[in-house]
mmCIF file as gemmi writes it, N, C-alpha and C atoms, coordinates in Angstrom:
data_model
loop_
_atom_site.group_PDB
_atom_site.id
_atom_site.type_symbol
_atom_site.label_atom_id
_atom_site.label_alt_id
_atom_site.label_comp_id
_atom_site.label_asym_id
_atom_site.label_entity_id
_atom_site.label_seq_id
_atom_site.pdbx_PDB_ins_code
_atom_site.Cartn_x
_atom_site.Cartn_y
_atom_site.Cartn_z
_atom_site.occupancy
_atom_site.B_iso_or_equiv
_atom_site.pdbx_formal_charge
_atom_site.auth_seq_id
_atom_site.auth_asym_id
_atom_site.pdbx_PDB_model_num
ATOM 1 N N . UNK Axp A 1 ? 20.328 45.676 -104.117 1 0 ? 1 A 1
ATOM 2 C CA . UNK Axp A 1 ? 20.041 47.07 -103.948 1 0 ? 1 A 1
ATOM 3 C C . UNK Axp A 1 ? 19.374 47.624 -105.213 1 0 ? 1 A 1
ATOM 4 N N . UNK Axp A 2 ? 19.887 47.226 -106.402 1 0 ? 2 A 1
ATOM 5 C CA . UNK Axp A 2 ? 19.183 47.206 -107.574 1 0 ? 2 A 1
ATOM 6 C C . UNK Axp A 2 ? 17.688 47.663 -107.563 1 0 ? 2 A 1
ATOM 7 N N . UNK Axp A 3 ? 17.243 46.524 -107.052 1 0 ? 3 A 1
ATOM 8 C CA . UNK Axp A 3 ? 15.592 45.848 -106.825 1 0 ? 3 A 1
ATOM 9 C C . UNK Axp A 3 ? 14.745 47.194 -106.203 1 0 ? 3 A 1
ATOM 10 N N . UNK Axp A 4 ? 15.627 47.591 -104.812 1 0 ? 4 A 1
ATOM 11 C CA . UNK Axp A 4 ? 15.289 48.56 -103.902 1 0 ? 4 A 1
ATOM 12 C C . UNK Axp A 4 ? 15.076 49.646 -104.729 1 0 ? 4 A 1
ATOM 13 N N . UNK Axp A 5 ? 16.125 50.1 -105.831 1 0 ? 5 A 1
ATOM 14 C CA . UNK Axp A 5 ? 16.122 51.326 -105.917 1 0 ? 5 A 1
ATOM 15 C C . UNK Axp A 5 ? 14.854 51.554 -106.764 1 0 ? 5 A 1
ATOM 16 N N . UNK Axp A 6 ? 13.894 50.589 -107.007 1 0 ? 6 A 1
ATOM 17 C CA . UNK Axp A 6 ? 12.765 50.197 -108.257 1 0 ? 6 A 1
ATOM 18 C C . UNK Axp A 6 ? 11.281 50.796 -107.528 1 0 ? 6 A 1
ATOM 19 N N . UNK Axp A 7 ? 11.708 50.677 -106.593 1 0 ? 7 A 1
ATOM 20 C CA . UNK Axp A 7 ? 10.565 50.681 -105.236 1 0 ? 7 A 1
ATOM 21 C C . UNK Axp A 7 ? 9.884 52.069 -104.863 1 0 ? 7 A 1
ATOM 22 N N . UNK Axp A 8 ? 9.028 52.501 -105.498 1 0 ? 8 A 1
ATOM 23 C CA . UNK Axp A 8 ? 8.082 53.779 -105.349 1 0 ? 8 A 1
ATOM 24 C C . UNK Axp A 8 ? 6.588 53.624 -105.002 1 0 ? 8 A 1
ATOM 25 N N . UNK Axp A 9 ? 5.95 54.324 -104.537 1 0 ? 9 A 1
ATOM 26 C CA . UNK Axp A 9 ? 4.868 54.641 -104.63 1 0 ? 9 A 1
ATOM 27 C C . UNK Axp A 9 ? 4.006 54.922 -106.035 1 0 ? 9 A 1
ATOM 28 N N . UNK Axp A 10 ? 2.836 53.708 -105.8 1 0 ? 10 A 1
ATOM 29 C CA . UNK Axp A 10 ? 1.768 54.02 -106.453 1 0 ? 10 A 1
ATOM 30 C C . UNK Axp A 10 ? 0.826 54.717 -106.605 1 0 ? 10 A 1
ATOM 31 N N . UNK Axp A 11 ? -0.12 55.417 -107.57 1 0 ? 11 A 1
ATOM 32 C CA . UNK Axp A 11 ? -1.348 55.97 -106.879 1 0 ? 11 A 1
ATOM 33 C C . UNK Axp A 11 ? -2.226 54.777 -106.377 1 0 ? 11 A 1
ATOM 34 N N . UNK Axp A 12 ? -2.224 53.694 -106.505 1 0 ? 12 A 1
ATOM 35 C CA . UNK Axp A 12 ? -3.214 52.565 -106.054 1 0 ? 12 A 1
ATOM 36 C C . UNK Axp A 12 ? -3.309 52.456 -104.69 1 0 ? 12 A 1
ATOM 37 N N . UNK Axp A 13 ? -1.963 52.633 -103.905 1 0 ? 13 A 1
ATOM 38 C CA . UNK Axp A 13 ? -1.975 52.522 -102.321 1 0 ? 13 A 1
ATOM 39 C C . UNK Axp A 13 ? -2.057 53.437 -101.712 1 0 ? 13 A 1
ATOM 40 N N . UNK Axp A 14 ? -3.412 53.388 -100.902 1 0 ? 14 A 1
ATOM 41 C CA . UNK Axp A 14 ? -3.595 54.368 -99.958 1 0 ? 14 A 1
ATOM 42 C C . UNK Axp A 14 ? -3.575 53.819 -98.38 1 0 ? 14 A 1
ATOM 43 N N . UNK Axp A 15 ? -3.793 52.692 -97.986 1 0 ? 15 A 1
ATOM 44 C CA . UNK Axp A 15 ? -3.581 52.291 -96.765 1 0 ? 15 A 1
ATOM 45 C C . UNK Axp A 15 ? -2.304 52.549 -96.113 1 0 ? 15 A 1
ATOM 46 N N . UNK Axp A 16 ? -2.223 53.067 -94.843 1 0 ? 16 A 1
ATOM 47 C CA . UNK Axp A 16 ? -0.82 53.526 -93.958 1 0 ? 16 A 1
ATOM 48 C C . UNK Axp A 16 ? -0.155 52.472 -94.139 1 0 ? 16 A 1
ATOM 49 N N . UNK Axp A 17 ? -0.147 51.584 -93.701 1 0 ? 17 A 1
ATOM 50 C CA . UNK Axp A 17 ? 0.634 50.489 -93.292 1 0 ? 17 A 1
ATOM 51 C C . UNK Axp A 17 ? 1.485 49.985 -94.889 1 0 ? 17 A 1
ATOM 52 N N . UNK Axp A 18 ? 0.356 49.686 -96.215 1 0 ? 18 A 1
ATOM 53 C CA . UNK Axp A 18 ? 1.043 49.543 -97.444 1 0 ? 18 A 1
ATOM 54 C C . UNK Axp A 18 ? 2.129 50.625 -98.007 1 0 ? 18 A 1
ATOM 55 N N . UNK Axp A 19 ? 1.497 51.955 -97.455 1 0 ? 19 A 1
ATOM 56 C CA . UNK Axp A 19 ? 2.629 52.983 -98.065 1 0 ? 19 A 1
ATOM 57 C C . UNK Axp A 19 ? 4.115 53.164 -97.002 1 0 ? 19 A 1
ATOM 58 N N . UNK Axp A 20 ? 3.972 52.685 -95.439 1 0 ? 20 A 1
ATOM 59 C CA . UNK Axp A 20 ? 4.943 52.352 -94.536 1 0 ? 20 A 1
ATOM 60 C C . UNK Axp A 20 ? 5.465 51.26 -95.524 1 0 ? 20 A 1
ATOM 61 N N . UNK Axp A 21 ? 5.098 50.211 -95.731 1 0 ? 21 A 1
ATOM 62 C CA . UNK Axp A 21 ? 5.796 49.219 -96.238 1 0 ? 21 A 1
ATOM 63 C C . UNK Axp A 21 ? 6.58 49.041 -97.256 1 0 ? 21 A 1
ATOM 64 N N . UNK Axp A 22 ? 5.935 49.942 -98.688 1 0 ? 22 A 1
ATOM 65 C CA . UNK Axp A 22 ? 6.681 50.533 -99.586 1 0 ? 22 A 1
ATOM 66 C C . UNK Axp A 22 ? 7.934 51.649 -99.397 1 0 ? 22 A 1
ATOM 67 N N . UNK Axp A 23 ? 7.772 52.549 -98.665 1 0 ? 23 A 1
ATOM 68 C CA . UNK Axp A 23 ? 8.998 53.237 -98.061 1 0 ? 23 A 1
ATOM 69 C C . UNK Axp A 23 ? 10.228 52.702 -96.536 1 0 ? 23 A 1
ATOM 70 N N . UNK Axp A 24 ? 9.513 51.586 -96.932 1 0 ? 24 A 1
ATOM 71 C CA . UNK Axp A 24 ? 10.746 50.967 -95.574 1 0 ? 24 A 1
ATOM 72 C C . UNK Axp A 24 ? 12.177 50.332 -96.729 1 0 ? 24 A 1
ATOM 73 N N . UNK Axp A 25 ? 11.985 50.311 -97.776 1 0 ? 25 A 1
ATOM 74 C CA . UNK Axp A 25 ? 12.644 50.127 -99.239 1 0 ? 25 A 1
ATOM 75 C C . UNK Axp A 25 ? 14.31 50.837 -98.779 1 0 ? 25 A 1
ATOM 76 N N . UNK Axp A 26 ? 13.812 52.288 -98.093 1 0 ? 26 A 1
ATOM 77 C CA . UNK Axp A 26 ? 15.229 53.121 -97.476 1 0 ? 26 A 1
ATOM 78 C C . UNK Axp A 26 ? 15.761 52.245 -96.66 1 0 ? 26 A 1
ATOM 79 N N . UNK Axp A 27 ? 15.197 51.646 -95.728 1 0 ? 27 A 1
ATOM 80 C CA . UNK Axp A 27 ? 16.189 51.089 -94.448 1 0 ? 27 A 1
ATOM 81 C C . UNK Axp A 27 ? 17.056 50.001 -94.958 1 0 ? 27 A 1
ATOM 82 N N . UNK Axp A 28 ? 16.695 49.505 -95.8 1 0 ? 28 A 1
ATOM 83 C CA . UNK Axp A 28 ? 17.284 48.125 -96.249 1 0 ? 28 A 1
ATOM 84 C C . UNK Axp A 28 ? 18.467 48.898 -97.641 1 0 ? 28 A 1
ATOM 85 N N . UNK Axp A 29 ? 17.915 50.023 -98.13 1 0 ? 29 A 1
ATOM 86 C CA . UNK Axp A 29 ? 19.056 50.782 -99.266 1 0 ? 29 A 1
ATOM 87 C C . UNK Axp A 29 ? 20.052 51.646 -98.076 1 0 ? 29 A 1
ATOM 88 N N . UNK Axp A 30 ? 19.481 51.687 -96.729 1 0 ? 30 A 1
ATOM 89 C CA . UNK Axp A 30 ? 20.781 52.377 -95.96 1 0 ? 30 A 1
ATOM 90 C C . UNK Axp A 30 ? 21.47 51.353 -95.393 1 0 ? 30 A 1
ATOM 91 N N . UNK Axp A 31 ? 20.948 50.33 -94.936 1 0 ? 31 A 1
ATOM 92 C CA . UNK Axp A 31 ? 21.625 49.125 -94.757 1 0 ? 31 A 1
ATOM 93 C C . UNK Axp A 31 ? 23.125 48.514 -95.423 1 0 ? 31 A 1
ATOM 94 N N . UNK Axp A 32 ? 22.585 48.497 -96.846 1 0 ? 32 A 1
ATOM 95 C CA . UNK Axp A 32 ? 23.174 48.234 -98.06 1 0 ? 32 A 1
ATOM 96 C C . UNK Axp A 32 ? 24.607 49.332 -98.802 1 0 ? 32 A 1
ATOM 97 N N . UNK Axp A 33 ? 24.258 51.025 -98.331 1 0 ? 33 A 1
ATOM 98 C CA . UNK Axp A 33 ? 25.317 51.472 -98.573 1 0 ? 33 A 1
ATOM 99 C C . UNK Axp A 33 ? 26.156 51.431 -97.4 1 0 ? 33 A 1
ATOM 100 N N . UNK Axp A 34 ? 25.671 51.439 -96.068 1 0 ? 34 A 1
ATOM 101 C CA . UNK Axp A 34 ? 26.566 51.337 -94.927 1 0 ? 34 A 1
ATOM 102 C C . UNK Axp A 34 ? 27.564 49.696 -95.192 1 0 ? 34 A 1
ATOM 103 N N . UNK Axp A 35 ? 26.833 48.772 -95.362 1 0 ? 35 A 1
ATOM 104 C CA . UNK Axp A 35 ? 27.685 47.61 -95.613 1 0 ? 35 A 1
ATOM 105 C C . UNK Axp A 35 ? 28.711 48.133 -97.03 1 0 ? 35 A 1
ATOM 106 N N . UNK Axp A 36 ? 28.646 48.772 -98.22 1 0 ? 36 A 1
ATOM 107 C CA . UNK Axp A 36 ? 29.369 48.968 -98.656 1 0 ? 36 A 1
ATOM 108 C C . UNK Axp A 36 ? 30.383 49.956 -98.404 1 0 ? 36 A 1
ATOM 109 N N . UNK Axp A 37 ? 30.634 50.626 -97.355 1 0 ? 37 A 1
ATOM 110 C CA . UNK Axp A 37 ? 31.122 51.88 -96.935 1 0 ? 37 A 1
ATOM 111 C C . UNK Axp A 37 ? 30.681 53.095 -97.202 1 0 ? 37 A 1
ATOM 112 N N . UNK Axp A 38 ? 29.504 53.359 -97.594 1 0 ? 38 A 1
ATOM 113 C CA . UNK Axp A 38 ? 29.042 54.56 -97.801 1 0 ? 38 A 1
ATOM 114 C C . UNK Axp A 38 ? 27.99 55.152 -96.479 1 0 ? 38 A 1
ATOM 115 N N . UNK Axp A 39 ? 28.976 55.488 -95.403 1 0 ? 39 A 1
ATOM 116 C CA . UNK Axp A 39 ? 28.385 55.738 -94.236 1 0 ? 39 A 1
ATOM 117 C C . UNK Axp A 39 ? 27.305 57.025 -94.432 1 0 ? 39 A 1
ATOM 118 N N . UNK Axp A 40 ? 28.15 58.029 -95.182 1 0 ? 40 A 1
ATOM 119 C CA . UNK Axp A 40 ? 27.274 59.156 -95.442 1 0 ? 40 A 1
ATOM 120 C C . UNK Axp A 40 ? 26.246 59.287 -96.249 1 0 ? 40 A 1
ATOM 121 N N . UNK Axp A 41 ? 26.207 58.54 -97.335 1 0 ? 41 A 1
ATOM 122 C CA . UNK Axp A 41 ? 25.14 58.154 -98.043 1 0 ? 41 A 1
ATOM 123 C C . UNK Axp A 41 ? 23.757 57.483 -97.286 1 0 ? 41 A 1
ATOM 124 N N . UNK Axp A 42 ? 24.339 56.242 -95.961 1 0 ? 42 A 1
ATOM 125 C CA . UNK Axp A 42 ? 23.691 55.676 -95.717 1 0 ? 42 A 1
ATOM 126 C C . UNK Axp A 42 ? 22.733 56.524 -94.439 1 0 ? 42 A 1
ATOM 127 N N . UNK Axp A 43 ? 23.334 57.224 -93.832 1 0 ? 43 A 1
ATOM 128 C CA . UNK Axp A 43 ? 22.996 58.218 -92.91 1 0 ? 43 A 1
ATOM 129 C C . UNK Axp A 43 ? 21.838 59.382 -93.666 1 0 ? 43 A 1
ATOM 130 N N . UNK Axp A 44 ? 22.214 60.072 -95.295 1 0 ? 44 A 1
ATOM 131 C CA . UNK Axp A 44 ? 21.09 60.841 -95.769 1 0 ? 44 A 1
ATOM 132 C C . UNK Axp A 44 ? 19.924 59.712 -96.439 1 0 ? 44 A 1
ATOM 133 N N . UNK Axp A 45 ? 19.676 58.748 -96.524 1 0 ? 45 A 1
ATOM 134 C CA . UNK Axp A 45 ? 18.888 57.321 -96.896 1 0 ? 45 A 1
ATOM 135 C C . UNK Axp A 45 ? 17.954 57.438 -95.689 1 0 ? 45 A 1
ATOM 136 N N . UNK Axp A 46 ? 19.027 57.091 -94.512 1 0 ? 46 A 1
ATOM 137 C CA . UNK Axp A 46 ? 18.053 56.548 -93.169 1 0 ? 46 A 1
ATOM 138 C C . UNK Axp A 46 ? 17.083 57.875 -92.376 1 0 ? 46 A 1
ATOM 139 N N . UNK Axp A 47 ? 17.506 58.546 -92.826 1 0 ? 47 A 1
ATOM 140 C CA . UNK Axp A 47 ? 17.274 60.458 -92.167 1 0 ? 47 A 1
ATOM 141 C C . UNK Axp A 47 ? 15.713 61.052 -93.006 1 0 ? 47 A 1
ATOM 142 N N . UNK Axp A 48 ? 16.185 60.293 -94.6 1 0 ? 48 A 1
ATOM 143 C CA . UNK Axp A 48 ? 14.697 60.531 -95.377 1 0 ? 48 A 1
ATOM 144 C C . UNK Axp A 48 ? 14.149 59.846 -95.326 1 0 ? 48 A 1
ATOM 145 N N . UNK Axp A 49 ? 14.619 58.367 -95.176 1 0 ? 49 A 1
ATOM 146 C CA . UNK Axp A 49 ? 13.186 57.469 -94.474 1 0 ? 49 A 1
ATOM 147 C C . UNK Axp A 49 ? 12.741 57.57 -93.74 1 0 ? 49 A 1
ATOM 148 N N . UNK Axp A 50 ? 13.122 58.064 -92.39 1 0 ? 50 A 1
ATOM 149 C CA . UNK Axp A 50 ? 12.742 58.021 -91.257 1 0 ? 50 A 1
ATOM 150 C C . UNK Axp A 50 ? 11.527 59.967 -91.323 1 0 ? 50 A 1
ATOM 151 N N . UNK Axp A 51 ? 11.988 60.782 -92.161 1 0 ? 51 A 1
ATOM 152 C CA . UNK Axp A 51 ? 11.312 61.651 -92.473 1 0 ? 51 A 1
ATOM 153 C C . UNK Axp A 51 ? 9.548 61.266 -93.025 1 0 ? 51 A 1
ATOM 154 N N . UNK Axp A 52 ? 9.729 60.233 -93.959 1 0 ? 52 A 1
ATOM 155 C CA . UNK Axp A 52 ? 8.699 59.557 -94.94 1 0 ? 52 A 1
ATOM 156 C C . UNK Axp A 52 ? 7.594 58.852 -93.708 1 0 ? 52 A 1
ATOM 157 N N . UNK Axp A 53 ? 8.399 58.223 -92.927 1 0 ? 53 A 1
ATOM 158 C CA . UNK Axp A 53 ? 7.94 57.735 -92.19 1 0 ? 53 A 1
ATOM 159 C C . UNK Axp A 53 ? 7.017 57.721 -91.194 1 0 ? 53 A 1
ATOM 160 N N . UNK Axp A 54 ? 7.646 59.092 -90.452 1 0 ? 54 A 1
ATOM 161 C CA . UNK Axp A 54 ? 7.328 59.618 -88.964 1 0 ? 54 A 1
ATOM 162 C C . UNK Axp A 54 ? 6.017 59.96 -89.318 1 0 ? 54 A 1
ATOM 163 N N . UNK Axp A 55 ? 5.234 60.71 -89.876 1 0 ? 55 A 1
ATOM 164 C CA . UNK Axp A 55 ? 3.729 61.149 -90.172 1 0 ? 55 A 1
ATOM 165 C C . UNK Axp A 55 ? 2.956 60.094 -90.124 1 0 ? 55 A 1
ATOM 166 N N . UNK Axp A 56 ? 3.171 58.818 -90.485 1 0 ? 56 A 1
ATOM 167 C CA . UNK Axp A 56 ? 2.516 57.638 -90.586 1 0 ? 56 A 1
ATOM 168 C C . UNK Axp A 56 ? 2.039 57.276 -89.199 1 0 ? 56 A 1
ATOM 169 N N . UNK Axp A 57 ? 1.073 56.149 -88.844 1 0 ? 57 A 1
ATOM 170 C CA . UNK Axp A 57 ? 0.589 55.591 -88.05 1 0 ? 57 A 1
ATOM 171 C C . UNK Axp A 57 ? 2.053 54.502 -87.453 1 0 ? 57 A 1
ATOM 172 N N . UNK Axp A 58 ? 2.231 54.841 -86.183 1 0 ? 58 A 1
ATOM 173 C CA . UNK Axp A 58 ? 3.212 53.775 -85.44 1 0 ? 58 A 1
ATOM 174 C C . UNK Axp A 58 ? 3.47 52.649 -86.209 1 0 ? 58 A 1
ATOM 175 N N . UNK Axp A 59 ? 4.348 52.098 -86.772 1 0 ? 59 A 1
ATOM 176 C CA . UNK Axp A 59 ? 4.435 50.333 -87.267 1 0 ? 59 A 1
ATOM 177 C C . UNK Axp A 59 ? 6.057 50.026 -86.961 1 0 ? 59 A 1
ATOM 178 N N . UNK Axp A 60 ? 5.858 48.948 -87.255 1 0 ? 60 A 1
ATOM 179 C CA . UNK Axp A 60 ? 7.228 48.041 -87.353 1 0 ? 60 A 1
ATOM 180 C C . UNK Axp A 60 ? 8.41 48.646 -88.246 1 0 ? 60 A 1
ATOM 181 N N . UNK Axp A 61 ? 7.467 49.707 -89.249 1 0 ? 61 A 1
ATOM 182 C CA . UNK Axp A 61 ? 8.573 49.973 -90.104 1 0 ? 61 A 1
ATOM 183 C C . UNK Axp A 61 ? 8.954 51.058 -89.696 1 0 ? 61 A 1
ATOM 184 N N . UNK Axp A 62 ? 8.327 52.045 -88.822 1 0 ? 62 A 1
ATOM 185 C CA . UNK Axp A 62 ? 9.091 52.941 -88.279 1 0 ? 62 A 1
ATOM 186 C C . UNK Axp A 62 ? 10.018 52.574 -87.498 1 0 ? 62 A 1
ATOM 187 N N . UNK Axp A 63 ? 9.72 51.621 -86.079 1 0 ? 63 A 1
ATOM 188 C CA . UNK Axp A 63 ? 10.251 51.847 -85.659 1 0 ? 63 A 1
ATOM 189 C C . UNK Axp A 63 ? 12.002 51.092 -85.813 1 0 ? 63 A 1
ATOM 190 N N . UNK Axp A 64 ? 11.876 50.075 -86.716 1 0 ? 64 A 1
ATOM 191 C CA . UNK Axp A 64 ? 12.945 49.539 -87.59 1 0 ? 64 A 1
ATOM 192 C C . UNK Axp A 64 ? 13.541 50.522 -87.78 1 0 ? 64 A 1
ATOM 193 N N . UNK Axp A 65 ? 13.167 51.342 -88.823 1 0 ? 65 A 1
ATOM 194 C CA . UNK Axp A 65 ? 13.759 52.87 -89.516 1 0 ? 65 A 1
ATOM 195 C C . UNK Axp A 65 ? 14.835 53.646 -87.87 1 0 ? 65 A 1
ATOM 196 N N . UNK Axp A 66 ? 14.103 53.545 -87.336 1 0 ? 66 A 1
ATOM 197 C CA . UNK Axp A 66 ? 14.362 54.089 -85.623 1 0 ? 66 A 1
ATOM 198 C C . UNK Axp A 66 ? 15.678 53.54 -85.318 1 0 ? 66 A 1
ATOM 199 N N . UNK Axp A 67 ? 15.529 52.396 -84.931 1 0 ? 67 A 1
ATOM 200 C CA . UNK Axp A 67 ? 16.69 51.356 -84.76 1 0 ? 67 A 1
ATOM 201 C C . UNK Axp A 67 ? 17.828 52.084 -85.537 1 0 ? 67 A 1
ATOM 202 N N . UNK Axp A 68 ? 17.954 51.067 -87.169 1 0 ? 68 A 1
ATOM 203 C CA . UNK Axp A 68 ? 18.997 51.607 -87.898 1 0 ? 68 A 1
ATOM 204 C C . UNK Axp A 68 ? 19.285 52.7 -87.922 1 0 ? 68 A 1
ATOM 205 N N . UNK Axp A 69 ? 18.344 53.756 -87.852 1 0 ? 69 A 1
ATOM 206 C CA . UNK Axp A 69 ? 18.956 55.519 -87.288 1 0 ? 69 A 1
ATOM 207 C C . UNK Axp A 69 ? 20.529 56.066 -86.389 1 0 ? 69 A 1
ATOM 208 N N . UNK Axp A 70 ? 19.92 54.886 -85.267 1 0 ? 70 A 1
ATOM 209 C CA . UNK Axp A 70 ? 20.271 55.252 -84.36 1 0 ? 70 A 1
ATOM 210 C C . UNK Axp A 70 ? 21.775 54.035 -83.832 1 0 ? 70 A 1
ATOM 211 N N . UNK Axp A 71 ? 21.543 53.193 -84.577 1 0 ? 71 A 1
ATOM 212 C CA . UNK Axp A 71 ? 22.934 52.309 -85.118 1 0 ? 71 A 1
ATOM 213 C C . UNK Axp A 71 ? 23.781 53.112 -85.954 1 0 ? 71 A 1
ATOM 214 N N . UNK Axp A 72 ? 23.311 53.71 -86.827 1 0 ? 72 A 1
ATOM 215 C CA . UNK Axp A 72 ? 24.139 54.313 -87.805 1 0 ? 72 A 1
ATOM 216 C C . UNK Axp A 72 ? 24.704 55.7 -87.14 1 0 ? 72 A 1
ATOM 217 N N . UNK Axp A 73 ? 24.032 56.068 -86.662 1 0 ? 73 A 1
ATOM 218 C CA . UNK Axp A 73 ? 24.354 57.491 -85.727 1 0 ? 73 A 1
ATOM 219 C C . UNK Axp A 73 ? 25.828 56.586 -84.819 1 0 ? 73 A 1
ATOM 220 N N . UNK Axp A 74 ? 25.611 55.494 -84.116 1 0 ? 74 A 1
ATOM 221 C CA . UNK Axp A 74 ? 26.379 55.28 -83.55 1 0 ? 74 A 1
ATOM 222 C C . UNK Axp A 74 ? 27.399 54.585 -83.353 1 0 ? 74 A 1
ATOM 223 N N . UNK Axp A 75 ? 27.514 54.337 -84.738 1 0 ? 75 A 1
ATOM 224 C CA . UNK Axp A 75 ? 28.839 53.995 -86.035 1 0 ? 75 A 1
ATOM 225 C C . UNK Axp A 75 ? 29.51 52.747 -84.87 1 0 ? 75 A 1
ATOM 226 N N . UNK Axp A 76 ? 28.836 51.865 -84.574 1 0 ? 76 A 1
ATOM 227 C CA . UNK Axp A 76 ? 29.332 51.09 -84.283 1 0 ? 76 A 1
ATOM 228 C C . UNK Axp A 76 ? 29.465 49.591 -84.832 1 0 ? 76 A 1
ATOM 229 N N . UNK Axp A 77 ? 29.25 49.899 -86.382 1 0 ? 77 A 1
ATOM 230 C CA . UNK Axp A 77 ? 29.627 49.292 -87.6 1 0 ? 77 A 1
ATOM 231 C C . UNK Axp A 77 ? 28.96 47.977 -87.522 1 0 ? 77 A 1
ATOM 232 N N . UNK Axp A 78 ? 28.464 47.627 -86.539 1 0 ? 78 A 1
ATOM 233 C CA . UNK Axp A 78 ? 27.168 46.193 -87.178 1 0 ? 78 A 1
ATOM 234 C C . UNK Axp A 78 ? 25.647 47.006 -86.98 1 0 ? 78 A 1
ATOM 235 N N . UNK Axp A 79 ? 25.142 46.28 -87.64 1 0 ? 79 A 1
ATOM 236 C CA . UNK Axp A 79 ? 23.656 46.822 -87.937 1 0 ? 79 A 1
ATOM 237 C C . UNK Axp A 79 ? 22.853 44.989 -88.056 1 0 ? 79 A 1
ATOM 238 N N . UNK Axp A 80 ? 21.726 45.019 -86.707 1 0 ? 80 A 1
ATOM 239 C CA . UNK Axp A 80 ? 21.476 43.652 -86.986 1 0 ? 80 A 1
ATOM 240 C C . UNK Axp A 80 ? 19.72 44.262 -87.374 1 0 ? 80 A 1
């Protein structure tokens, strides 16, 4: 999680898909506090990624972001 928290935006990337890819960094840091018990933490993580996100062009990393949203919403404590 360390690693994750390192993970920002450059001015160098302007392509959708590279700056989706750089902010998908949240799903895997909400991932990471939900596995540690930090449900609520992991819920305001997945809520601003998925914020970062949504403006972007459709990808994998939204709709990932989507998924875990909606796992975590429904606290049914695995997240695959």
């Amino acid at each position: 999680m360390e690693n994750l928290l390192k993970c920002h935006l450059s001015g160098a990337l302007v392509h959708p898909i590279d700056v989706g890819m750089v902010q998908s960094a949240g799903i895997y840091i909400a991932l990471c506090l939900n596995q540690q018990g930090h449900k609520d933490e992991a819920l305001e993580q997945i809520n601003k990624t998925c914020d970062l996100i949504k403006n972007m062009p459709k990808s994998i990393y939204y709709k990932r972001a989507v998924e875990v949203k909606e796992t975590l919403l429904n606290d049914n404590g695995t997240v695959h």
